[in-house]
Structures are given as C-alpha cells and as structure tokens.
GROMACS .gro file of C-alpha atoms in nm:
model
  414
    1MET     CA    1  12.617  -5.777  -4.104
    2GLN     CA    2  12.371  -5.983  -3.893
    3GLN     CA    3  12.170  -5.658  -3.810
    4ASP     CA    4  12.175  -5.575  -4.187
    5LEU     CA    5  12.019  -5.927  -4.261
    6SER     CA    6  11.778  -5.902  -3.988
    7TYR     CA    7  11.650  -5.571  -4.127
    8ARG     CA    8  11.633  -5.698  -4.486
    9ASP     CA    9  11.438  -6.004  -4.377
   10LEU     CA   10  11.189  -5.786  -4.179
   11PHE     CA   11  11.191  -5.543  -4.479
   12ASP     CA   12  11.082  -5.824  -4.716
   13LEU     CA   13  10.871  -6.021  -4.478
   14ALA     CA   14  10.635  -5.717  -4.419
   15ASN     CA   15  10.264  -5.781  -4.531
   16ASP     CA   16  10.248  -5.432  -4.697
   17ALA     CA   17  10.456  -5.281  -4.966
   18ILE     CA   18  10.728  -5.045  -4.861
   19LEU     CA   19  10.927  -4.776  -5.055
   20ILE     CA   20  11.210  -4.581  -4.927
   21THR     CA   21  11.251  -4.253  -5.137
   22SER     CA   22  11.467  -3.948  -5.103
   23ALA     CA   23  11.280  -3.673  -4.936
   24GLU     CA   24  11.443  -3.420  -5.163
   25THR     CA   25  11.416  -3.577  -5.513
   26GLY     CA   26  11.153  -3.841  -5.468
   27ARG     CA   27  11.391  -4.110  -5.610
   28ILE     CA   28  11.312  -4.467  -5.499
   29LEU     CA   29  11.598  -4.588  -5.288
   30ASP     CA   30  11.484  -4.924  -5.190
   31ALA     CA   31  11.162  -5.134  -5.209
   32ASN     CA   32  11.062  -5.481  -5.049
   33ARG     CA   33  10.908  -5.797  -5.214
   34GLN     CA   34  10.556  -5.690  -5.164
   35ALA     CA   35  10.626  -5.352  -5.346
   36GLU     CA   36  10.761  -5.575  -5.636
   37ALA     CA   37  10.432  -5.779  -5.646
   38LEU     CA   38  10.207  -5.470  -5.594
   39PHE     CA   39  10.361  -5.257  -5.872
   40GLY     CA   40  10.493  -5.537  -6.099
   41TYR     CA   41  10.842  -5.405  -6.115
   42THR     CA   42  11.157  -5.584  -5.980
   43ARG     CA   43  11.360  -5.415  -5.697
   44GLU     CA   44  11.613  -5.310  -5.964
   45GLU     CA   45  11.352  -5.150  -6.195
   46LEU     CA   46  11.207  -4.966  -5.905
   47SER     CA   47  11.549  -4.827  -5.804
   48ASN     CA   48  11.563  -4.652  -6.130
   49LYS     CA   49  11.247  -4.488  -6.101
   50ASN     CA   50  11.127  -4.166  -5.920
   51LEU     CA   51  10.820  -4.167  -5.704
   52ARG     CA   52  10.628  -3.958  -5.951
   53ASP     CA   53  10.672  -4.248  -6.228
   54LEU     CA   54  10.443  -4.444  -5.998
   55LEU     CA   55  10.189  -4.186  -5.923
   56HIS     CA   56   9.845  -4.175  -6.143
   57ALA     CA   57   9.786  -3.865  -6.308
   58ASP     CA   58   9.421  -3.827  -6.236
   59GLU     CA   59   9.451  -3.633  -5.903
   60PRO     CA   60   9.761  -3.432  -5.929
   61ASP     CA   61   9.671  -3.153  -5.715
   62ARG     CA   62   9.595  -3.370  -5.413
   63VAL     CA   63   9.896  -3.574  -5.453
   64GLU     CA   64  10.093  -3.251  -5.483
   65GLN     CA   65   9.948  -3.093  -5.179
   66PHE     CA   66  10.015  -3.427  -4.983
   67GLU     CA   67  10.390  -3.429  -5.072
   68ARG     CA   68  10.415  -3.061  -5.013
   69GLN     CA   69  10.287  -3.100  -4.649
   70LEU     CA   70  10.509  -3.407  -4.614
   71ALA     CA   71  10.828  -3.216  -4.713
   72THR     CA   72  10.754  -2.943  -4.434
   73SER     CA   73  10.642  -3.180  -4.164
   74GLY     CA   74  10.995  -3.253  -4.030
   75CYS     CA   75  11.159  -3.563  -3.926
   76GLY     CA   76  10.959  -3.789  -3.683
   77CYS     CA   77  10.640  -3.688  -3.812
   78GLY     CA   78  10.377  -3.908  -4.003
   79MET     CA   79  10.113  -3.860  -4.257
   80THR     CA   80   9.850  -4.108  -4.400
   81ALA     CA   81   9.635  -4.061  -4.714
   82ASP     CA   82   9.481  -4.259  -4.989
   83LEU     CA   83   9.653  -4.184  -5.304
   84PRO     CA   84   9.611  -4.296  -5.669
   85TYR     CA   85   9.909  -4.494  -5.798
   86LEU     CA   86   9.996  -4.676  -6.132
   87ALA     CA   87  10.081  -5.043  -6.162
   88GLY     CA   88  10.336  -5.165  -6.435
   89ASP     CA   89  10.055  -5.320  -6.629
   90GLY     CA   90   9.860  -4.989  -6.631
   91ARG     CA   91   9.635  -5.065  -6.362
   92ARG     CA   92   9.504  -4.779  -6.150
   93LEU     CA   93   9.574  -4.854  -5.775
   94VAL     CA   94   9.442  -4.686  -5.476
   95LEU     CA   95   9.679  -4.731  -5.189
   96ASN     CA   96   9.669  -4.619  -4.835
   97VAL     CA   97  10.004  -4.470  -4.787
   98SER     CA   98  10.149  -4.414  -4.428
   99CYS     CA   99  10.460  -4.199  -4.462
  100SER     CA  100  10.722  -4.080  -4.218
  101VAL     CA  101  11.052  -3.868  -4.256
  102GLN     CA  102  11.355  -4.008  -4.103
  103GLN     CA  103  11.735  -3.899  -4.127
  104ILE     CA  104  11.971  -4.171  -4.219
  105SER     CA  105  12.335  -4.125  -4.257
  106GLY     CA  106  12.262  -3.737  -4.262
  107THR     CA  107  12.025  -3.778  -4.560
  108ASN     CA  108  11.636  -3.733  -4.513
  109VAL     CA  109  11.441  -4.008  -4.656
  110VAL     CA  110  11.075  -4.116  -4.637
  111THR     CA  111  10.936  -4.443  -4.566
  112ARG     CA  112  10.620  -4.532  -4.731
  113ILE     CA  113  10.411  -4.820  -4.607
  114CYS     CA  114  10.162  -4.869  -4.876
  115ARG     CA  115   9.844  -5.093  -4.844
  116ASP     CA  116   9.617  -5.172  -5.136
  117VAL     CA  117   9.264  -5.067  -5.074
  118THR     CA  118   9.174  -5.050  -5.459
  119ARG     CA  119   8.892  -5.321  -5.420
  120GLU     CA  120   8.779  -5.166  -5.093
  121ARG     CA  121   8.745  -4.817  -5.230
  122GLU     CA  122   8.569  -4.961  -5.532
  123LEU     CA  123   8.323  -5.145  -5.297
  124GLU     CA  124   8.265  -4.837  -5.094
  125GLY     CA  125   8.207  -4.636  -5.432
  126GLU     CA  126   7.950  -4.904  -5.528
  127LEU     CA  127   7.792  -4.888  -5.217
  128SER     CA  128   7.774  -4.525  -5.214
  129ARG     CA  129   7.641  -4.523  -5.564
  130HIS     CA  130   7.385  -4.799  -5.487
  131ALA     CA  131   7.265  -4.595  -5.176
  132THR     CA  132   7.236  -4.297  -5.387
  133ARG     CA  133   7.025  -4.470  -5.621
  134MET     CA  134   6.827  -4.632  -5.349
  135GLU     CA  135   6.750  -4.283  -5.212
  136GLN     CA  136   6.660  -4.151  -5.554
  137GLU     CA  137   6.421  -4.444  -5.601
  138CYS     CA  138   6.296  -4.406  -5.254
  139ASP     CA  139   6.225  -4.024  -5.325
  140GLU     CA  140   6.048  -4.129  -5.654
  141LYS     CA  141   5.837  -4.401  -5.488
  142GLN     CA  142   5.738  -4.142  -5.219
  143ARG     CA  143   5.659  -3.877  -5.487
  144GLN     CA  144   5.461  -4.135  -5.679
  145LEU     CA  145   5.274  -4.256  -5.353
  146LEU     CA  146   5.204  -3.896  -5.236
  147GLU     CA  147   5.076  -3.854  -5.617
  148SER     CA  148   4.856  -4.161  -5.594
  149GLN     CA  149   4.732  -4.053  -5.255
  150THR     CA  150   4.641  -3.726  -5.385
  151GLN     CA  151   4.471  -3.883  -5.694
  152LEU     CA  152   4.284  -4.141  -5.463
  153MET     CA  153   4.163  -3.871  -5.235
  154GLN     CA  154   4.045  -3.644  -5.526
  155ALA     CA  155   3.870  -3.928  -5.681
  156GLU     CA  156   3.684  -4.005  -5.357
  157LYS     CA  157   3.599  -3.633  -5.337
  158MET     CA  158   3.444  -3.621  -5.679
  159ALA     CA  159   3.240  -3.954  -5.570
  160ALA     CA  160   3.132  -3.756  -5.267
  161LEU     CA  161   3.047  -3.463  -5.492
  162GLY     CA  162   2.826  -3.691  -5.700
  163SER     CA  163   2.631  -3.788  -5.381
  164LEU     CA  164   2.592  -3.401  -5.298
  165VAL     CA  165   2.490  -3.287  -5.648
  166ALA     CA  166   2.129  -3.385  -5.593
  167GLY     CA  167   2.114  -3.195  -5.261
  168VAL     CA  168   2.308  -2.888  -5.391
  169ALA     CA  169   2.066  -2.871  -5.680
  170HIS     CA  170   1.775  -2.881  -5.448
  171GLU     CA  171   1.921  -2.620  -5.235
  172ILE     CA  172   1.988  -2.396  -5.527
  173ASN     CA  173   1.648  -2.475  -5.688
  174THR     CA  174   1.447  -2.361  -5.358
  175PRO     CA  175   1.582  -2.008  -5.386
  176LEU     CA  176   1.568  -1.992  -5.765
  177GLY     CA  177   1.186  -2.078  -5.743
  178SER     CA  178   1.141  -1.783  -5.535
  179VAL     CA  179   1.316  -1.563  -5.779
  180ASN     CA  180   1.115  -1.699  -6.070
  181SER     CA  181   0.803  -1.661  -5.869
  182ASN     CA  182   0.888  -1.301  -5.784
  183ASN     CA  183   0.949  -1.231  -6.157
  184ASP     CA  184   0.571  -1.299  -6.212
  185ILE     CA  185   0.508  -1.072  -5.949
  186PHE     CA  186   0.703  -0.806  -6.103
  187ALA     CA  187   0.542  -0.852  -6.426
  188LEU     CA  188   0.194  -0.857  -6.267
  189THR     CA  189   0.275  -0.558  -6.052
  190PHE     CA  190   0.404  -0.346  -6.329
  191GLN     CA  191   0.100  -0.424  -6.543
  192ARG     CA  192  -0.131  -0.314  -6.244
  193MET     CA  193   0.073   0.014  -6.231
  194ARG     CA  194   0.022   0.071  -6.610
  195ASP     CA  195  -0.328  -0.007  -6.589
  196PHE     CA  196  -0.377   0.200  -6.271
  197ILE     CA  197  -0.199   0.518  -6.418
  198ARG     CA  198  -0.408   0.499  -6.748
  199SER     CA  199  -0.741   0.473  -6.533
  200HIS     CA  200  -0.659   0.756  -6.288
  201PRO     CA  201  -0.689   1.112  -6.419
  202PRO     CA  202  -0.442   1.376  -6.227
  203ALA     CA  203  -0.768   1.489  -6.031
  204ASP     CA  204  -0.751   1.165  -5.838
  205ARG     CA  205  -0.378   1.208  -5.745
  206ALA     CA  206  -0.405   1.182  -5.367
  207ASP     CA  207  -0.597   0.841  -5.387
  208ALA     CA  208  -0.373   0.729  -5.677
  209GLU     CA  209  -0.052   0.776  -5.455
  210LYS     CA  210  -0.178   0.568  -5.165
  211GLU     CA  211  -0.277   0.291  -5.392
  212LEU     CA  212   0.058   0.316  -5.580
  213ALA     CA  213   0.238   0.304  -5.247
  214ASP     CA  214   0.061  -0.035  -5.165
  215ILE     CA  215   0.164  -0.180  -5.500
  216LEU     CA  216   0.533  -0.060  -5.456
  217SER     CA  217   0.545  -0.223  -5.112
  218ILE     CA  218   0.479  -0.552  -5.303
  219VAL     CA  219   0.766  -0.472  -5.529
  220ASP     CA  220   0.992  -0.394  -5.240
  221GLU     CA  221   0.903  -0.703  -5.059
  222ALA     CA  222   0.985  -0.924  -5.358
  223ILE     CA  223   1.314  -0.744  -5.402
  224GLN     CA  224   1.394  -0.815  -5.057
  225THR     CA  225   1.316  -1.198  -5.112
  226ASN     CA  226   1.527  -1.204  -5.443
  227ARG     CA  227   1.818  -1.050  -5.256
  228MET     CA  228   1.806  -1.316  -4.981
  229ALA     CA  229   1.755  -1.589  -5.231
  230CYS     CA  230   2.052  -1.475  -5.448
  231GLU     CA  231   2.281  -1.459  -5.126
  232ARG     CA  232   2.198  -1.800  -5.047
  233ILE     CA  233   2.272  -1.921  -5.393
  234VAL     CA  234   2.612  -1.744  -5.386
  235LYS     CA  235   2.696  -1.900  -5.061
  236ILE     CA  236   2.608  -2.238  -5.195
  237VAL     CA  237   2.811  -2.198  -5.509
  238ARG     CA  238   3.118  -2.062  -5.312
  239SER     CA  239   3.121  -2.341  -5.071
  240LEU     CA  240   3.079  -2.583  -5.369
  241ARG     CA  241   3.377  -2.403  -5.540
  242ASN     CA  242   3.596  -2.432  -5.238
  243PHE     CA  243   3.507  -2.791  -5.188
  244VAL     CA  244   3.614  -2.893  -5.538
  245ARG     CA  245   3.930  -2.728  -5.528
  246LEU     CA  246   4.263  -2.922  -5.550
  247ASP     CA  247   4.533  -2.920  -5.269
  248GLU     CA  248   4.618  -2.566  -5.140
  249ALA     CA  249   4.982  -2.490  -5.186
  250ASP     CA  250   5.052  -2.322  -4.853
  251ARG     CA  251   4.897  -2.313  -4.516
  252LYS     CA  252   4.723  -1.998  -4.420
  253MET     CA  253   4.548  -1.853  -4.115
  254ALA     CA  254   4.167  -1.950  -4.115
  255ASP     CA  255   3.867  -1.930  -3.922
  256ILE     CA  256   3.735  -2.271  -3.842
  257HIS     CA  257   3.386  -2.152  -3.776
  258ASP     CA  258   3.369  -2.020  -4.122
  259GLY     CA  259   3.461  -2.373  -4.268
  260ILE     CA  260   3.208  -2.542  -4.063
  261GLU     CA  261   2.922  -2.298  -4.162
  262SER     CA  262   3.045  -2.333  -4.530
  263THR     CA  263   3.027  -2.711  -4.505
  264LEU     CA  264   2.676  -2.704  -4.329
  265ILE     CA  265   2.557  -2.536  -4.647
  266LEU     CA  266   2.685  -2.826  -4.843
  267VAL     CA  267   2.534  -3.089  -4.635
  268ALA     CA  268   2.214  -2.916  -4.566
  269HIS     CA  269   2.007  -3.156  -4.795
  270GLU     CA  270   2.170  -3.474  -4.611
  271LEU     CA  271   2.041  -3.337  -4.305
  272LYS     CA  272   1.707  -3.271  -4.466
  273ARG     CA  273   1.443  -3.162  -4.192
  274ARG     CA  274   1.478  -3.446  -3.966
  275ILE     CA  275   1.798  -3.345  -3.807
  276THR     CA  276   1.872  -3.045  -3.588
  277VAL     CA  277   2.207  -2.902  -3.578
  278VAL     CA  278   2.319  -2.736  -3.254
  279LYS     CA  279   2.627  -2.507  -3.268
  280GLU     CA  280   2.807  -2.429  -2.942
  281PHE     CA  281   3.093  -2.230  -3.082
  282GLY     CA  282   3.361  -2.126  -2.832
  283ASN     CA  283   3.605  -1.844  -2.828
  284ILE     CA  284   3.875  -1.997  -3.046
  285PRO     CA  285   4.147  -1.833  -3.247
  286GLU     CA  286   4.217  -1.861  -3.622
  287ILE     CA  287   4.468  -2.153  -3.698
  288GLU     CA  288   4.748  -2.218  -3.951
  289CYS     CA  289   4.600  -2.496  -4.174
  290TYR     CA  290   4.481  -2.585  -4.511
  291PRO     CA  291   4.114  -2.478  -4.470
  292ASN     CA  292   3.977  -2.675  -4.773
  293GLN     CA  293   4.115  -3.001  -4.655
  294LEU     CA  294   3.973  -2.947  -4.296
  295ASN     CA  295   3.637  -2.875  -4.452
  296GLN     CA  296   3.659  -3.196  -4.632
  297VAL     CA  297   3.705  -3.360  -4.278
  298PHE     CA  298   3.404  -3.169  -4.135
  299MET     CA  299   3.197  -3.274  -4.435
  300ASN     CA  300   3.288  -3.650  -4.390
  301LEU     CA  301   3.207  -3.638  -4.013
  302LEU     CA  302   2.890  -3.465  -4.061
  303VAL     CA  303   2.753  -3.690  -4.329
  304ASN     CA  304   2.868  -3.996  -4.128
  305ALA     CA  305   2.676  -3.839  -3.837
  306ALA     CA  306   2.357  -3.775  -4.052
  307GLN     CA  307   2.378  -4.124  -4.190
  308ALA     CA  308   2.402  -4.283  -3.842
  309ILE     CA  309   2.062  -4.121  -3.742
  310GLU     CA  310   1.791  -4.338  -3.864
  311ALA     CA  311   1.492  -4.128  -3.808
  312GLU     CA  312   1.495  -3.790  -3.642
  313GLY     CA  313   1.777  -3.671  -3.413
  314SER     CA  314   2.034  -3.407  -3.352
  315ILE     CA  315   2.394  -3.314  -3.438
  316ARG     CA  316   2.597  -3.117  -3.196
  317ILE     CA  317   2.905  -2.919  -3.302
  318ARG     CA  318   3.123  -2.790  -3.011
  319THR     CA  319   3.451  -2.600  -3.047
  320TRP     CA  320   3.677  -2.497  -2.769
  321ARG     CA  321   4.042  -2.400  -2.705
  322GLU     CA  322   4.264  -2.615  -2.483
  323ASN     CA  323   4.622  -2.488  -2.425
  324ASP     CA  324   4.789  -2.446  -2.772
  325SER     CA  325   4.532  -2.648  -2.969
  326ILE     CA  326   4.170  -2.625  -3.059
  327ARG     CA  327   3.906  -2.894  -3.041
  328ILE     CA  328   3.620  -2.960  -3.274
  329ALA     CA  329   3.378  -3.222  -3.136
  330ILE     CA  330   3.083  -3.356  -3.364
  331SER     CA  331   2.838  -3.564  -3.190
  332ASP     CA  332   2.543  -3.743  -3.309
  333ASP     CA  333   2.262  -3.943  -3.115
  334GLY     CA  334   2.251  -4.221  -3.379
  335LYS     CA  335   2.308  -4.584  -3.323
  336GLY     CA  336   2.666  -4.569  -3.230
  337ILE     CA  337   2.969  -4.792  -3.295
  338PRO     CA  338   3.044  -5.121  -3.097
  339ARG     CA  339   3.369  -5.071  -2.877
  340GLU     CA  340   3.532  -5.385  -3.058
  341LEU     CA  341   3.522  -5.182  -3.388
  342HIS     CA  342   3.687  -4.866  -3.251
  343SER     CA  343   4.027  -4.984  -3.348
  344LYS     CA  344   3.917  -5.052  -3.713
  345VAL     CA  345   3.726  -4.715  -3.812
  346PHE     CA  346   4.022  -4.539  -3.944
  347GLU     CA  347   4.152  -4.850  -4.139
  348PRO     CA  348   4.129  -4.798  -4.513
  349GLY     CA  349   3.847  -5.013  -4.662
  350PHE     CA  350   3.651  -5.059  -4.338
  351THR     CA  351   3.288  -4.939  -4.332
  352THR     CA  352   2.990  -5.047  -4.124
  353LYS     CA  353   2.760  -4.906  -4.386
  354LYS     CA  354   2.525  -5.075  -4.633
  355ALA     CA  355   2.663  -5.138  -4.985
  356GLY     CA  356   2.655  -4.825  -5.177
  357LEU     CA  357   2.666  -4.572  -4.901
  358GLY     CA  358   3.042  -4.569  -4.840
  359THR     CA  359   3.389  -4.673  -4.966
  360GLY     CA  360   3.551  -4.717  -4.619
  361LEU     CA  361   3.821  -4.470  -4.734
  362GLY     CA  362   3.647  -4.145  -4.565
  363LEU     CA  363   3.784  -4.173  -4.209
  364SER     CA  364   4.111  -4.307  -4.304
  365ILE     CA  365   4.146  -3.995  -4.537
  366CYS     CA  366   4.010  -3.762  -4.249
  367MET     CA  367   4.274  -3.916  -4.015
  368LYS     CA  368   4.539  -3.859  -4.264
  369ILE     CA  369   4.471  -3.500  -4.321
  370VAL     CA  370   4.468  -3.430  -3.964
  371GLN     CA  371   4.766  -3.600  -3.918
  372ASN     CA  372   4.930  -3.383  -4.186
  373HIS     CA  373   4.813  -3.103  -3.973
  374GLU     CA  374   4.985  -3.251  -3.676
  375GLY     CA  375   4.665  -3.327  -3.502
  376ARG     CA  376   4.469  -3.627  -3.423
  377ILE     CA  377   4.096  -3.753  -3.429
  378ASP     CA  378   3.956  -3.908  -3.090
  379LEU     CA  379   3.655  -4.137  -3.102
  380GLU     CA  380   3.395  -4.188  -2.836
  381SER     CA  381   3.097  -4.432  -2.902
  382ASP     CA  382   2.913  -4.697  -2.780
  383VAL     CA  383   2.603  -4.882  -2.917
  384GLY     CA  384   2.267  -4.689  -2.833
  385ARG     CA  385   2.459  -4.395  -2.717
  386GLY     CA  386   2.563  -4.200  -3.022
  387THR     CA  387   2.903  -4.118  -3.142
  388THR     CA  388   3.149  -3.825  -3.092
  389PHE     CA  389   3.459  -3.760  -3.317
  390THR     CA  390   3.677  -3.499  -3.152
  391VAL     CA  391   3.945  -3.331  -3.400
  392VAL     CA  392   4.241  -3.195  -3.213
  393LEU     CA  393   4.456  -2.921  -3.410
  394PRO     CA  394   4.741  -2.712  -3.312
  395ILE     CA  395   4.697  -2.355  -3.363
  396ARG     CA  396   5.029  -2.302  -3.499
  397SER     CA  397   5.240  -2.573  -3.698
  398ARG     CA  398   5.467  -2.735  -3.433
  399ALA     CA  399   5.740  -2.781  -3.692
  400LYS     CA  400   5.723  -2.410  -3.793
  401ALA     CA  401   5.723  -2.314  -3.439
  402THR     CA  402   6.023  -2.514  -3.346
  403SER     CA  403   6.234  -2.361  -3.648
  404CYS     CA  404   6.142  -2.003  -3.542
  405GLU     CA  405   6.260  -2.084  -3.191
  406THR     CA  406   6.594  -2.264  -3.289
  407PRO     CA  407   6.878  -1.969  -3.439
  408ALA     CA  408   4.784  -3.217  -5.111
  409THR     CA  409   4.228  -3.254  -5.116
  410HIS     CA  410   3.989  -3.477  -5.068
  411THR     CA  411   3.662  -3.628  -4.949
  412ALA     CA  412   3.527  -3.986  -4.882
  413HIS     CA  413   3.249  -4.122  -4.654
  414ASN     CA  414   3.298  -4.413  -4.451
   0.00000   0.00000   0.00000
C-alpha cells in the first residue's frame, strides 16, 4: 500500500502530463493531475475516453503512422514525436509525446509523457514565416537594388554618350565629306566623258582610249576613297550601336583587342590630334565575359587618360597573359594622381575633375563591372609621373570552372 501511495504521489507530482493507455485498444487507463489540467477533463472523465478521442483530426496520417510504429516496437522501446491533440475546450494542442511500451500484470500498456509545446511551435512557426518574409523582402530589395544600379549605370552611359555625340558626328562627317566631294568628281568626270565622246570621231579612237583611261583612273581613285570612307562610317556606327546596348544576358567568348579597337574609334575625337596612342598588344586568348560592359570600362579609362593630359602626350595600351588571367594596362603621361587620393578614386561620387567634366561615378562603375567579372583594377600613379590603370580579368569564370570540376551596362567618366 505504501508503495502504491508513493507511486501515485510521484505520478501526480510529475511536471508533465502522463497518460497510461492500453497498447491494444488505446483506452485510457490512468492519468495524472497535469493531464487533467492539460486536457481539461477529470481523471474519471479521461478514464472513460479512448486516446483517439483526444487526438486532433488535422494530421491523421502522421498520427496513425506513429501509433503503428509504436505498436510494433515491442516492450522497453521508446518513441518521441510532436503530435496534435485536442483539449476539452476545443483548443488545438501540440504535445511532445514520449512513449514507451511496458507489460504490467500480463497486459501491454503505453506510458505517454506529454509536454505542451504549443506556444513554442507557434513561435517557431512565426519565426519561420518571419524569416521567409525577410528573405523574400531581402530578395526583392536586392532585385530593386540591381535594377537601380542598372538604371543608374545606363543613365551614366547615356550621359557619356551625350559627350561623345559631337565627336562621333565629326568622325562621321569627315568620311561623308569625302563621299560628297567624290560625288562632284563623278558628275564632272562623266560630263567630261560625254563631251569627249561627242568631240572625238571614230578615226581618233587610239588617242581617245588613252585619254579615256586617264579619266577612268580618276573614277577608280574616287571609288576607292568612297569605299574606305564607307567602311569607316560602318565601323563607327557598329561601335556606337554596341556601346548603347543594354546588359548582355550571357557571357560569351570575346577578343579583348577587338573591344579596345572598337572603343578607340568612339573616343578618337576625344584624343584629337594631340594624343598619340601606342598599342602593345600581347598574345592573349579570348576570355569569357560581357564584351560591351568591358568596352565601357575601356572607354572610361581612355577618356580619363585623355582628360589627364593637358597638352600633347601619349596613351599606352598594353595587354599580356599571366597564368590564368589577362591584363590590360592603360597608361597616360598626364599630371598623375596624388598618393593620398588613391584609396578614394573608386568611391562613388569622388572626382578630381573640374565641374561639368565628371560625375564621380565612372571609376566606381568600372570597378563594379570588373568585380562582376571576378577581376580587379590596380592603380599606379603619382603627381607628375602619369597614371596606369591595370585591369586584371580571369580567362574563364572561376565560379563556372569550379562547378565543372565538382561532380546587367554602362559608362560614366570620373
């Protein structure tokens, strides 16, 4: 009797709700005081119920699977799970239930220790939903940021394009002037031919053919001039068209030298006749990149170099391969950048130029483009010794190369 009283005392003093149920039928055989408080029934009321009367109906498959595994686990085995239960007042409870099968007086019974984790799981659910919302908001903010960056960079490109228009127009007008001039030559030449034919009878054919050949040589020369002029116009238009394009969707293999040559056509007016461009192109392979974005970087660096040279001078462009990367160094013999400003030149909004010559975004955009290519830009400069910007680019995307081994465009001028 004393042993029974001690068991009952411990049973009722337990911090968790405890149910004793039949392993075969699920009938509730006993319950402690915490079970009465948790489910809202007296011990007698619980003793008249089956376990399934207390189970919530929203997850029947999971509960059934748990009970089936428990029934086949055998005596002495234990199982734990979070399961949905129903309180007497209709509240849904989430209980962490630890079950063990035991044999008492020849009958298999299940001891169920139930801990109420309803609030904990609600908080976990709220936290999970909040984390999901935060992740979605973060993704949306990142999308908006990328969109804003693209719009800003494109706006800067259009601003740069505005400063190029006059130069490009001049570059196009020069060959167009040759074409127009040759049109006048064509008209005069053909008029001479008509007059010549009328004034020379067939008897003078030999002399006529010689003079006619001289006239036709003038036409041939004009045709060649026109062809070269038209080719130059085509190159200028193609370079301009590529420059104003928006972000390329995918990387592709491209020849960096082609991009530099195309960019030099567009900035020719900026260089005018006062700056000599020295090209020292090395033997470099095509690289995987966004060509138009890199052309924007080259344009920015070339225009900056030209504007750093106050009178006459030179710009040197060197390319070479070093291990798994290529390097493009653009050097000028201009006034140079003080060492104390080196750490600031890539900051958005920083510029050393006079008002109206730069937005302070050009070099920061260049750095962003190069970093998106998994590369970097190095600066070497000092006052009175000129400036060299060296663009370092991987030949292949490192992220793509790693995945194979394992089973947005825009210009501004600082």
